[in-house]
PDB file of C-alpha atoms in Angstrom:
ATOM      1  CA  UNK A   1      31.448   3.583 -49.238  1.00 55.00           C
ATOM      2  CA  UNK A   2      30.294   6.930 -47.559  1.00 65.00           C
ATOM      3  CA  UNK A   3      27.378   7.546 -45.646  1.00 66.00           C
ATOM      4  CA  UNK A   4      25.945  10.837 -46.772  1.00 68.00           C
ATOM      5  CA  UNK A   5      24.770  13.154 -43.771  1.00 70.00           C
ATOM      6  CA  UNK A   6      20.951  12.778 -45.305  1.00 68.00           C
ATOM      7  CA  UNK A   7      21.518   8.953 -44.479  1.00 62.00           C
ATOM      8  CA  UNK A   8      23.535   9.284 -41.180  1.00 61.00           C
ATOM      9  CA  UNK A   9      20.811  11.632 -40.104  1.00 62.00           C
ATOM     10  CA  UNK A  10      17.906   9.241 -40.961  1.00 59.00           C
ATOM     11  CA  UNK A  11      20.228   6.611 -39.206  1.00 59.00           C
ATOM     12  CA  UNK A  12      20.396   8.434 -35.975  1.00 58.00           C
ATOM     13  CA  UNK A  13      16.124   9.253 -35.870  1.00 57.00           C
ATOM     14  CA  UNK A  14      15.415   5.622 -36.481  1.00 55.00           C
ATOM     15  CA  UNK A  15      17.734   4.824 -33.457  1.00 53.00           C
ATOM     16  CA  UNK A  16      16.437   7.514 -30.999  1.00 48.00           C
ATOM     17  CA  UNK A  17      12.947   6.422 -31.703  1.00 47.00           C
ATOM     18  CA  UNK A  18      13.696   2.960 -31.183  1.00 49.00           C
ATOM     19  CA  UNK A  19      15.569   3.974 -27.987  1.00 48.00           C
ATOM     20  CA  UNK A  20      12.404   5.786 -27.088  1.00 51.00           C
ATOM     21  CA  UNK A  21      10.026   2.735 -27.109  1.00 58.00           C
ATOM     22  CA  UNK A  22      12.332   1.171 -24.086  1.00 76.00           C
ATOM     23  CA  UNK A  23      11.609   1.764 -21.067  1.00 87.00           C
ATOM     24  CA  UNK A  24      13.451   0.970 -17.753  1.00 90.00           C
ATOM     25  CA  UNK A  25      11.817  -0.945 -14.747  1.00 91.00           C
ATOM     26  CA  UNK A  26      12.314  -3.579 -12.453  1.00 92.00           C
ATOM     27  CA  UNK A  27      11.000  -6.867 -11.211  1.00 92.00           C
ATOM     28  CA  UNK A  28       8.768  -6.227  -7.945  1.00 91.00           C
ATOM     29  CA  UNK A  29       9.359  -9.803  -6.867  1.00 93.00           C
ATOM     30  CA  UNK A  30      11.104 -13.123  -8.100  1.00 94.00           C
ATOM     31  CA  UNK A  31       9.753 -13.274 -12.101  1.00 94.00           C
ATOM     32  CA  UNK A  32      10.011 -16.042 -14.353  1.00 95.00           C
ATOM     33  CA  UNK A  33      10.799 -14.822 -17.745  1.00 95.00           C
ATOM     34  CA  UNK A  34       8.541 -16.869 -20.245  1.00 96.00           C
ATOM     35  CA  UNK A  35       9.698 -17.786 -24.282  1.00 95.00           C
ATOM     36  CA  UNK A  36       6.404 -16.343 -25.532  1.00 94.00           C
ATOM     37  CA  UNK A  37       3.427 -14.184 -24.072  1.00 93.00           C
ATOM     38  CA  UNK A  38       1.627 -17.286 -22.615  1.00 92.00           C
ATOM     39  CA  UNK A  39       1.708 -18.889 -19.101  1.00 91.00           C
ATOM     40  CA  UNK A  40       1.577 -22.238 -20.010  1.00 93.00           C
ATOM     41  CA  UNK A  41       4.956 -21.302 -22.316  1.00 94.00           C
ATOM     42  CA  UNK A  42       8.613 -23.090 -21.455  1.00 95.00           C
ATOM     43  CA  UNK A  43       9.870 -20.978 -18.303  1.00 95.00           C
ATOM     44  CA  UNK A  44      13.306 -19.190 -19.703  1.00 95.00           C
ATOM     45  CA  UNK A  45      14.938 -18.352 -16.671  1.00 94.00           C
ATOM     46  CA  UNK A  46      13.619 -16.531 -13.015  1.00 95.00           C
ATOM     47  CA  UNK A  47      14.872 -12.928 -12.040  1.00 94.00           C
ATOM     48  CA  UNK A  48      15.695 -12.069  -8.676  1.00 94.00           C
ATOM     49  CA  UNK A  49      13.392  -9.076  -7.050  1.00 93.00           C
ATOM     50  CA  UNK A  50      14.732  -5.723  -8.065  1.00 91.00           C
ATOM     51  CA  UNK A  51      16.449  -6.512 -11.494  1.00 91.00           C
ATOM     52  CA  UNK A  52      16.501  -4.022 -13.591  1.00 91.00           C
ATOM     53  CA  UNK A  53      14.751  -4.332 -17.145  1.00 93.00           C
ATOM     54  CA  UNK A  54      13.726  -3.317 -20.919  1.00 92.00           C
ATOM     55  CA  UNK A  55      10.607  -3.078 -21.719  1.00 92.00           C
ATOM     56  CA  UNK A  56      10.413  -3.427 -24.913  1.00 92.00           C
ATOM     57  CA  UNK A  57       6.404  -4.231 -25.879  1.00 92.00           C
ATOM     58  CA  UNK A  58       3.315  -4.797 -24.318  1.00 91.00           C
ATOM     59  CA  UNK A  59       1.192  -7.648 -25.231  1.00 90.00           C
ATOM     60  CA  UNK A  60      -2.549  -7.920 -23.532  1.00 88.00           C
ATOM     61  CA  UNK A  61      -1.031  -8.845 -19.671  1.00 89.00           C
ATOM     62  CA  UNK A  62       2.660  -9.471 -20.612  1.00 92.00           C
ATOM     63  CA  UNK A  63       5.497  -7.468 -21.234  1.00 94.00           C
ATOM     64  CA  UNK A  64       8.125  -8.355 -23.939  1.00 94.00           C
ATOM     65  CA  UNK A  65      12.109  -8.048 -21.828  1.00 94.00           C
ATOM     66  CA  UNK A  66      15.304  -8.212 -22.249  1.00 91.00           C
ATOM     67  CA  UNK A  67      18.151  -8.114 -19.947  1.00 85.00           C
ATOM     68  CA  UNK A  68      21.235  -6.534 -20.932  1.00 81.00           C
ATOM     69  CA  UNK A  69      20.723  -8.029 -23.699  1.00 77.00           C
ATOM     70  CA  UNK A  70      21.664 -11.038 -22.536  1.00 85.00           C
ATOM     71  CA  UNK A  71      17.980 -12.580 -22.140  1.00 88.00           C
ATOM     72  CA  UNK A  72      15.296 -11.731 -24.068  1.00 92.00           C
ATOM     73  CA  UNK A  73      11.324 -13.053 -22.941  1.00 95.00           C
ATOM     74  CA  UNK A  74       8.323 -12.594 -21.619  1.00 96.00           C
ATOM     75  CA  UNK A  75       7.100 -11.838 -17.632  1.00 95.00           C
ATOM     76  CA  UNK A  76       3.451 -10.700 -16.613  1.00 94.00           C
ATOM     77  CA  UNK A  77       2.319  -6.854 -16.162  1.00 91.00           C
ATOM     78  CA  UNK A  78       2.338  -7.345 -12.765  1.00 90.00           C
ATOM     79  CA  UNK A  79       5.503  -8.431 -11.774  1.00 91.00           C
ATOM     80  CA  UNK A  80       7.151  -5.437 -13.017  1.00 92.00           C
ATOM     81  CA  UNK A  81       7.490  -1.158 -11.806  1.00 90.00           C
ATOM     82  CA  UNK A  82       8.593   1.278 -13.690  1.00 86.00           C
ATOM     83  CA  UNK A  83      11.262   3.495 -12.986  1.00 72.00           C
ATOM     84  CA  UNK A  84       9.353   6.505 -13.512  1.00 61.00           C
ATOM     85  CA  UNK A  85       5.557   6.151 -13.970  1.00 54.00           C
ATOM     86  CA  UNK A  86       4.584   6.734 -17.261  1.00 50.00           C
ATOM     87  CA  UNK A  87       1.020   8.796 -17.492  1.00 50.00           C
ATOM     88  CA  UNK A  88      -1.703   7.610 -19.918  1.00 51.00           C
ATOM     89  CA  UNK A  89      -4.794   9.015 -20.645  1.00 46.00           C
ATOM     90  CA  UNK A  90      -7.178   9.145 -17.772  1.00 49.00           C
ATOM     91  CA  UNK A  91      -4.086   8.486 -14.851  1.00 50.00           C
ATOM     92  CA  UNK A  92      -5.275  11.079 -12.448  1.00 48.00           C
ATOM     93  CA  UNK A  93      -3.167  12.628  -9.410  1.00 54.00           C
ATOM     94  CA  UNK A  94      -4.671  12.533  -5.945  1.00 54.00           C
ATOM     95  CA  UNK A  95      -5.048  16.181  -6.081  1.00 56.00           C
ATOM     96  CA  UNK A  96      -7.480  15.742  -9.390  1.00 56.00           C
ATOM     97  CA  UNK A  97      -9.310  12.188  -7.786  1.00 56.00           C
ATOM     98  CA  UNK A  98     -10.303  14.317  -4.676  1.00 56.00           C
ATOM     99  CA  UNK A  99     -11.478  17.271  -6.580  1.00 58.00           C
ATOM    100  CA  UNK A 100     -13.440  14.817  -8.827  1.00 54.00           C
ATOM    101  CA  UNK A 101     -14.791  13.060  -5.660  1.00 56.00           C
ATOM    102  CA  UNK A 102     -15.765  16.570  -3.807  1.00 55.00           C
ATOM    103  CA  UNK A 103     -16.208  19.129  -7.623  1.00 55.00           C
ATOM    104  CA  UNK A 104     -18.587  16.849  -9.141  1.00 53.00           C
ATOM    105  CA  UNK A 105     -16.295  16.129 -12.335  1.00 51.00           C
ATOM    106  CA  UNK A 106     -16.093  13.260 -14.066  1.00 54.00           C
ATOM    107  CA  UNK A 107     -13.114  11.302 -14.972  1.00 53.00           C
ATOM    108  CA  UNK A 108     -12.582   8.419 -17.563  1.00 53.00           C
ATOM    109  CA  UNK A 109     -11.458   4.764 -17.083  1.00 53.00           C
ATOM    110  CA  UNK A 110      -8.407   3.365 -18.536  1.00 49.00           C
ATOM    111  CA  UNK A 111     -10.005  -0.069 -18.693  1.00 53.00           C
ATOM    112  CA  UNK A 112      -9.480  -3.234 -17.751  1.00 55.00           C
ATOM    113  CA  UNK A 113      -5.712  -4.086 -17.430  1.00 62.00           C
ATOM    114  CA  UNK A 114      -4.497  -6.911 -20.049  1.00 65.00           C
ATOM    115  CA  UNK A 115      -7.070  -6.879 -22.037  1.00 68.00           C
ATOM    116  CA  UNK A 116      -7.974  -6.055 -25.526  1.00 72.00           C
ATOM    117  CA  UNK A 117     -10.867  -5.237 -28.545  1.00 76.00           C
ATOM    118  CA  UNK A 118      -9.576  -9.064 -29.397  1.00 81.00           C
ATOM    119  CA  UNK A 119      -9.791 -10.679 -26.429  1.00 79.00           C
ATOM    120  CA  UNK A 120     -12.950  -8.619 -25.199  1.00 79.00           C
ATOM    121  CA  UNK A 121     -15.022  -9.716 -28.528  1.00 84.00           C
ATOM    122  CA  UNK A 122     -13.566 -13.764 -28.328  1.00 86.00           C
ATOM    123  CA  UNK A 123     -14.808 -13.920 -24.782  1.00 85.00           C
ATOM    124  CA  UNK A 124     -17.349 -16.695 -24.117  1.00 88.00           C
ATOM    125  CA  UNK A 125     -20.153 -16.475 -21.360  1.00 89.00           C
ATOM    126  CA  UNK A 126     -19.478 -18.394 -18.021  1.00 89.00           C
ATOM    127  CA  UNK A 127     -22.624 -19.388 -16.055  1.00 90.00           C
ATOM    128  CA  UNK A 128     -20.687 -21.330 -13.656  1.00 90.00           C
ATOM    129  CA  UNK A 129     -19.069 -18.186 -12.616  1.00 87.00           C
ATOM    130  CA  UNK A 130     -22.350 -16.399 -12.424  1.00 87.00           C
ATOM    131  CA  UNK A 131     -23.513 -18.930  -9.841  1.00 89.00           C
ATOM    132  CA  UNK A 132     -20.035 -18.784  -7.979  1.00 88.00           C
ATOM    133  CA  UNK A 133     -20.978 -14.873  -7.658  1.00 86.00           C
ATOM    134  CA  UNK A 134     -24.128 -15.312  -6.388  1.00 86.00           C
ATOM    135  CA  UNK A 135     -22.668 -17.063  -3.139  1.00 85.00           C
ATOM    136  CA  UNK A 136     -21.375 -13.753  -2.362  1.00 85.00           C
ATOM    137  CA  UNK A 137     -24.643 -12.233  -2.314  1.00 89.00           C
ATOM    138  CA  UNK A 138     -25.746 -10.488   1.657  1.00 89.00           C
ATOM    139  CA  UNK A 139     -28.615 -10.055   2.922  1.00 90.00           C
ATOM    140  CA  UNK A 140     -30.098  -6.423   4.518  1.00 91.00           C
ATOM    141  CA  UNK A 141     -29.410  -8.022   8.017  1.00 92.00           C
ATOM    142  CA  UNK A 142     -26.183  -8.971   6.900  1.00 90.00           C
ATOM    143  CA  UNK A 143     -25.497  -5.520   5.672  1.00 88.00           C
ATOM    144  CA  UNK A 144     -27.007  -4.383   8.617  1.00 89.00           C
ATOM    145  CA  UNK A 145     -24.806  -6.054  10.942  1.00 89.00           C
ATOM    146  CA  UNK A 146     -21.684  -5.396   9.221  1.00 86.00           C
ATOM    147  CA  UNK A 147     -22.256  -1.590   9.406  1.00 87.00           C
ATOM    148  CA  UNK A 148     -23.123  -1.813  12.884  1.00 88.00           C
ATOM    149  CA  UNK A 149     -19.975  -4.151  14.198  1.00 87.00           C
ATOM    150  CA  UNK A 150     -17.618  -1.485  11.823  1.00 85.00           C
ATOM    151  CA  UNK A 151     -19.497   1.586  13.897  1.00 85.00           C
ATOM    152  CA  UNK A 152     -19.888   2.956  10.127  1.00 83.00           C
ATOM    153  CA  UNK A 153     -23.233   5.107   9.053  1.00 79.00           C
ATOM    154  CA  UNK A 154     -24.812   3.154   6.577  1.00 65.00           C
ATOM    155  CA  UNK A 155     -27.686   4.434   4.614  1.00 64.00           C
ATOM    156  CA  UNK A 156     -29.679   1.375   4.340  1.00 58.00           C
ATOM    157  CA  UNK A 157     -30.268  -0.447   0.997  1.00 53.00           C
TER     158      UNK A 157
END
């Protein structure tokens, strides 16, 4: 059987694109890889700081690995860098966050990281953690006193 050039060139788009969706990073510290997205999930194995990873899809705070394809599972957002920093909407240099700070421009959020439309809309109110914030509440003395032991100019609240 012969692979017409219509079909070897369809063959070789599908495999760029998924090359494309694989990105290269490494652990930040030691990571245990997990069997599914989930923390209370069956710990696979634990990479060493600084291995080097494919990323292969995200999944609300998790990231879906594999390892020379050798080991394939799942470690949290945060335990990984990328080789190079990919930009997303709304990632702003320091150049553009100071000129948005001093210009008066605006810039957009990219939300809240590791969560989703799903997860956002299942979410169930917690009083208990309503009351836990209120312990952090200060008072204007407080506030007072704090700017005045940091030597800071406060304007007052």
């Amino acid at each position: 059987m012969t692979i017409s050039p219509v079909m070897a060139a369809c063959l070789y788009l599908c495999s760029l694109s998924l090359f494309a969706q694989q990105q290269q990073a490494d652990t930040v510290k030691e990571t245990p890889v997990h069997q599914t997205a989930q923390i209370s999930s069956a710990v696979i194995e634990r990479l060493p700081a600084d291995t080097t990873i494919a990323i292969m899809q995200r999944h609300r705070a998790w990231y879906q690995i594999s390892q020379q394809n050798t080991l394939s599972g799942w470690v949290k957002m945060l335990n990984v860098r990328f080789a190079t920093s990919p930009k997303r909407a709304g990632e702003v240099g320091i150049g553009q966050l100071l000129q948005s700070v001093t210009g008066g421009r605006s810039t957009e959020s990219t939300g809240i990281r590791g969560f989703d439309a799903e997860s956002l809309s299942n979410s169930v109110p917690n009083p208990a953690a309503v009351l836990l914030l209120d312990g952090f509440v200060t008072t204007p003395t407080q506030q007072q006193a704090f700017i005045k032991q940091g030597q800071l100019n406060g304007a007052t609240p």
